[in-house]
Coordinates of C-alpha atoms in Angstrom, one line a residue:
X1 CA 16.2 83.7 19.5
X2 CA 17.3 80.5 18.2
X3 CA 17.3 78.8 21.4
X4 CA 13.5 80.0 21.4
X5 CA 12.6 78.4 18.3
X6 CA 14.0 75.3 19.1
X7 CA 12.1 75.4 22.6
X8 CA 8.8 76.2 20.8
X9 CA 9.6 73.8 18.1
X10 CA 10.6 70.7 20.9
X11 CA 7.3 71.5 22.9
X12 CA 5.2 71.1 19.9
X13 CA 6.7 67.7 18.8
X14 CA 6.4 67.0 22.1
X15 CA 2.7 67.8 22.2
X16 CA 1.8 66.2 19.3
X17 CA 3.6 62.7 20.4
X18 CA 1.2 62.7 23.2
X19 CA -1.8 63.7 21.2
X20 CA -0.5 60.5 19.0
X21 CA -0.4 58.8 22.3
X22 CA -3.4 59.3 23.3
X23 CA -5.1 58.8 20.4
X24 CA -3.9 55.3 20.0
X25 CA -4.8 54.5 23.6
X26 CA -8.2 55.9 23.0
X27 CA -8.8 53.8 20.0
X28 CA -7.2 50.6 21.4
X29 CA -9.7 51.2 24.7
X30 CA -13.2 51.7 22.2
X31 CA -12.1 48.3 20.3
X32 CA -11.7 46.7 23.6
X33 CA -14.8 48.2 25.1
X34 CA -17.0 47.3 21.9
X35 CA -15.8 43.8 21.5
X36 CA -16.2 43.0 24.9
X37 CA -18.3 45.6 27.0
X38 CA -20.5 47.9 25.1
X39 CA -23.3 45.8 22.9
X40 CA -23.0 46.9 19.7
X41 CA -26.4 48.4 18.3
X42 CA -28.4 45.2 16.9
X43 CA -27.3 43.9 20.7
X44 CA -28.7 47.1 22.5
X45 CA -32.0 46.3 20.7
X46 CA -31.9 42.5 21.7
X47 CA -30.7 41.0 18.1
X48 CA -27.4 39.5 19.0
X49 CA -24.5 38.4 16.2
X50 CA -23.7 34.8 17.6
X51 CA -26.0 32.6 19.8
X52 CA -25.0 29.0 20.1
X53 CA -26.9 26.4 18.4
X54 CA -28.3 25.0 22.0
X55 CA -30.2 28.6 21.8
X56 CA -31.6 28.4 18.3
X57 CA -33.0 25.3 17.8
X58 CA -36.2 25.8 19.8
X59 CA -36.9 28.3 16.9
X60 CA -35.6 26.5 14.2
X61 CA -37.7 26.2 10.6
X62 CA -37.2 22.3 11.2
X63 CA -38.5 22.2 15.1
X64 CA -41.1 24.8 13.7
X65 CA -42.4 22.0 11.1
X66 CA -42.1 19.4 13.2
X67 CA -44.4 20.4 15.7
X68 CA -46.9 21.5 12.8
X69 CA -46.7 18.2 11.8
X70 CA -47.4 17.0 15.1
X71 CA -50.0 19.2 15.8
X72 CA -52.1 18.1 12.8
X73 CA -51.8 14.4 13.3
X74 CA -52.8 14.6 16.6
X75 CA -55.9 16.9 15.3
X76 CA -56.7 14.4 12.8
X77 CA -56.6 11.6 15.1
X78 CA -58.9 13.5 17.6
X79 CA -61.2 14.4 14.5
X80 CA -61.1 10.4 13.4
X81 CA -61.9 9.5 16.9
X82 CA -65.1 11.6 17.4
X83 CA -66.3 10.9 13.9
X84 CA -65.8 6.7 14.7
X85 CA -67.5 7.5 18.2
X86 CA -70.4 9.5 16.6
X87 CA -70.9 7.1 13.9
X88 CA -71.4 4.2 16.3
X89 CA -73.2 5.8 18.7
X90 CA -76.0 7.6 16.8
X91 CA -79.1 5.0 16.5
X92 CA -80.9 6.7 13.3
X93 CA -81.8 4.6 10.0
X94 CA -79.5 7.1 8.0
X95 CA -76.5 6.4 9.8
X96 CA -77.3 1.9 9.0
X97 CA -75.2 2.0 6.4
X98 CA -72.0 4.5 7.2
X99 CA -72.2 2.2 10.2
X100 CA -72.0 -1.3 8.6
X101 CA -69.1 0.2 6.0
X102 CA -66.9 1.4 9.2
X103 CA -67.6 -1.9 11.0
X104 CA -66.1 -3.8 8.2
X105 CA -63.4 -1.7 7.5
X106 CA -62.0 -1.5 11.2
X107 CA -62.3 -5.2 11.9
X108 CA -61.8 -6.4 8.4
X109 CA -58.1 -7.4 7.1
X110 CA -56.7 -5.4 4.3
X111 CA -57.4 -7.0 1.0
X112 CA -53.3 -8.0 0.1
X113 CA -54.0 -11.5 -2.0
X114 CA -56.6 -9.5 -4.0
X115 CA -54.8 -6.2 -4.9
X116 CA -51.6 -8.6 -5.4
X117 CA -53.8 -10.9 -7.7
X118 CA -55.0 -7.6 -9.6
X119 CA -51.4 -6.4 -10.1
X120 CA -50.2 -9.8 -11.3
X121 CA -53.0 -9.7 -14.2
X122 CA -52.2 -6.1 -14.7
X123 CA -48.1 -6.3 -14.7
X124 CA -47.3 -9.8 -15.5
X125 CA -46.1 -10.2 -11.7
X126 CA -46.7 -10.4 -8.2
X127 CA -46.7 -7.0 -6.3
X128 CA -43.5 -7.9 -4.1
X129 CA -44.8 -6.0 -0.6
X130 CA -41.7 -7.3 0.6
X131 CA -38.1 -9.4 -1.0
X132 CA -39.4 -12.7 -1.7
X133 CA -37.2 -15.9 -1.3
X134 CA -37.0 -18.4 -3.9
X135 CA -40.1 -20.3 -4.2
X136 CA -39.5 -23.8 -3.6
X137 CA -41.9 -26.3 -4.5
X138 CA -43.2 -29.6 -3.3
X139 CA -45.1 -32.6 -3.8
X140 CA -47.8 -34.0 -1.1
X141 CA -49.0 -38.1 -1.5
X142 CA -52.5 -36.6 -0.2
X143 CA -52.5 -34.1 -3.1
X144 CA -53.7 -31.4 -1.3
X145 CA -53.1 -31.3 2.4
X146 CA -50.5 -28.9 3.7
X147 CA -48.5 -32.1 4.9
X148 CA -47.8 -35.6 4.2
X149 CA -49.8 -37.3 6.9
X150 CA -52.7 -38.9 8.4
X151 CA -56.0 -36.6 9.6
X152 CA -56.1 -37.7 13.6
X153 CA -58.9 -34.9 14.1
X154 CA -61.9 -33.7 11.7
X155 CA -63.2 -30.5 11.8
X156 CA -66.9 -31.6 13.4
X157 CA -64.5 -32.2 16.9
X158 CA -63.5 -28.9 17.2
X159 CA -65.3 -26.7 14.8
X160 CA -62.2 -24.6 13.5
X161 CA -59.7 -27.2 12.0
X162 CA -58.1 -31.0 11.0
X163 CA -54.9 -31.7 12.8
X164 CA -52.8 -33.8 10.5
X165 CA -50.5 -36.0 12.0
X166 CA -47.1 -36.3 9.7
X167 CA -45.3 -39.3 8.8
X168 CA -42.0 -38.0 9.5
X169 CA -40.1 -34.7 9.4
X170 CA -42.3 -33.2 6.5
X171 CA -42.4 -29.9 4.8
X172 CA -45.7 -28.2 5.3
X173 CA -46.9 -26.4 1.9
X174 CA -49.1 -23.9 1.2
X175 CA -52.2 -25.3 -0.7
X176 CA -53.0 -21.9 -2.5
X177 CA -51.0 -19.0 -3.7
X178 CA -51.5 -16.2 -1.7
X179 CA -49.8 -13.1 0.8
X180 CA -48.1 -14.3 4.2
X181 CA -50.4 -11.9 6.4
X182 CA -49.1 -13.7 9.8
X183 CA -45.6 -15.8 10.3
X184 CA -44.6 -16.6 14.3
X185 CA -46.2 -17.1 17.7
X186 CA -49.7 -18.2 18.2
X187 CA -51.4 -17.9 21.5
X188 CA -53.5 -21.5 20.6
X189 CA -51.2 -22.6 17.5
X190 CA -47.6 -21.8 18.6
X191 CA -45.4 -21.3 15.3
X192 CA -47.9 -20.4 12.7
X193 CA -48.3 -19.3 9.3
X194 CA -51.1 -17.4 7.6
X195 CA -52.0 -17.0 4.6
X196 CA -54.9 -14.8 2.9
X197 CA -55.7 -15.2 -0.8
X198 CA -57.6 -13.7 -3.6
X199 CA -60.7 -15.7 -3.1
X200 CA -61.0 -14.0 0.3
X201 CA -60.2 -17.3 2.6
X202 CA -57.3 -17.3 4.7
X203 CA -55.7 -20.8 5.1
X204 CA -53.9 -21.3 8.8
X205 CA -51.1 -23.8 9.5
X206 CA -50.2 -24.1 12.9
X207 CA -48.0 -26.1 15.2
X208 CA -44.8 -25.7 12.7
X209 CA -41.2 -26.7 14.2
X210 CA -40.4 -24.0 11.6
X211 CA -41.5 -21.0 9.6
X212 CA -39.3 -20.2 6.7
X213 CA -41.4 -17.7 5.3
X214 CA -41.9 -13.6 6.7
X215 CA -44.7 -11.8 7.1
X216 CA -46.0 -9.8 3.3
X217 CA -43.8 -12.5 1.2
X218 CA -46.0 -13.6 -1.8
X219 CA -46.5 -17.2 -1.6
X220 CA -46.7 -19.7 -4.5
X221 CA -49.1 -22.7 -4.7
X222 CA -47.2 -25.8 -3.5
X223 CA -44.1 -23.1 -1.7
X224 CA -42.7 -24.5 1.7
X225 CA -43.7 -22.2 4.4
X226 CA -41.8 -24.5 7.2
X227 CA -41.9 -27.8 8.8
X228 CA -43.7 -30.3 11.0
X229 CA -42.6 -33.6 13.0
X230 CA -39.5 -33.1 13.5
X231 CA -40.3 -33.8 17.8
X232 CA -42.6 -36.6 17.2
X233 CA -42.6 -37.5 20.7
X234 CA -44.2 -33.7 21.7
X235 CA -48.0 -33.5 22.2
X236 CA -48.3 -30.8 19.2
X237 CA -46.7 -32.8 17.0
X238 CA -49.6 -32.4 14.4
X239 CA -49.9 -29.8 12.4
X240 CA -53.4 -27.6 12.6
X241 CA -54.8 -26.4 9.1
X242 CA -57.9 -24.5 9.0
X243 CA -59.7 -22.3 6.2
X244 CA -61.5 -19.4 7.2
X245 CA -63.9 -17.2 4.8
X246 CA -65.8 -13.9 6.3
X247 CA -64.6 -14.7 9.4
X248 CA -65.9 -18.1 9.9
X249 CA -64.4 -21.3 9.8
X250 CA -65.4 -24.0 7.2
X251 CA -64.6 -27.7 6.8
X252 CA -60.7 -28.2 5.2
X253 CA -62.0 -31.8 4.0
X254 CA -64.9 -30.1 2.2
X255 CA -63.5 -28.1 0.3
X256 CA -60.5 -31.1 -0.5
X257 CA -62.9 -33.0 -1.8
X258 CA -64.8 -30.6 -3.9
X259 CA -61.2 -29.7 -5.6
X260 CA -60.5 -33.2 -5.7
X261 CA -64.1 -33.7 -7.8
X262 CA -63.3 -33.1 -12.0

């Protein structure tokens, strides 16, 4: 009877060891098959827990707003296009006007010598569009020629300019304050500066050996802008200052001499 018990008694321990067995095995087989077999249920319906960054940034908010943002400058420019085009093209009395307002303002420079004259009465000092160097001063025997210098060519020779010949290595000056609207390389000039000022006219010095001011700098009257003879033996050895109002070019010596006049 005993040995019975004890029979019974060693089967069942022995069955439920392998019931243990088994269920350890089991579980150990479902983590293994869920982690890395079976998709888990946001997987089975296409909404997977990790995706590299390489997949997500097609659908990123960022990308997203970026193409917006594309997308509605290039429909703006397309707009801004066919509105020029349809301005120009239509031949009606009515359109006169819109037509003579977007011819100006396309071919027209930006007003920077005004709006910097405005905020200098306004603030007390000139709108600095970019750092401005320290202005440096100078004095010209001719009073108010760019250079010191003799003119070797009036304007009635080539209708644009005087070319003032130096009498050494000079500084050339500006003779107006004003905003630096062009400073390098000149198709007909070489190294040139330009400068546009309040009164509208735009005073050009051209044929520099150097330019020692940049382009937006806020130019006082008298300021160096570079210099001139230092290759006195080269055929551009003048320097080529002209004064241009409403895009035409007027006489440098004119209006000299009506400054000069008390």
């Amino acid at each position: 009877m005993d040995k019975n018990l004890k029979r019974i008694r060693k089967a069942i321990e022995m069955r439920q060891k392998a019931k243990g067995l088994n269920r350890t095995n089991r579980s150990q087989q479902e983590d293994y098959l869920q982690s890395n077999a079976l998709p888990e249920m946001e997987e089975s319906h296409g909404f997977y827990p990790s995706i590299s960054a390489s997949h997500t940034n097609s659908a990123s908010p960022e990308n997203n707003s970026r193409i917006t943002s594309i997308a509605v400058k290039a429909l703006l420019s397309v707009s801004l296009f066919l509105g020029t085009a349809f301005v120009t093209e239509i031949d009606r009395s009515f359109m006169q006007q819109p037509k003579e307002w977007l011819t100006s303002t396309l071919t027209n420079q930006f007003p920077f010598a005004k709006v910097n004259a405005w905020y200098s009465d306004a603030f007390g000092a000139p709108l600095s569009f970019r750092p401005s160097t320290v202005t440096e001063e100078v004095t010209n025997d001719a009073g108010y020629l760019p250079v010191n210098g003799i003119i070797s060519e009036h304007f009635h020779e080539n209708g644009q300019g005087i070319y003032i010949e130096p009498e050494g290595e000079e500084n050339v000056a500006a003779v107006q304050e004003g905003i630096v609207v062009f400073a390098g390389n000149d198709r007909s000039t070489e190294k040139t500066v330009k400068i546009q000022h309040a009164d509208g006219t735009t005073t050009q010095y051209g044929f520099l050996d150097s330019i020692e001011v940049h382009l937006y700098q806020h130019i006082a009257n008298g300021q160096v802008l570079g210099t001139s003879g230092m290759e006195m033996e080269s055929e551009s050895s003048s320097v080529f200052f002209a004064i241009e109002q409403e895009n035409q070019y007027i006489d440098p010596e004119q209006v000299i001499l009506v400054d000069q006049q008390p």
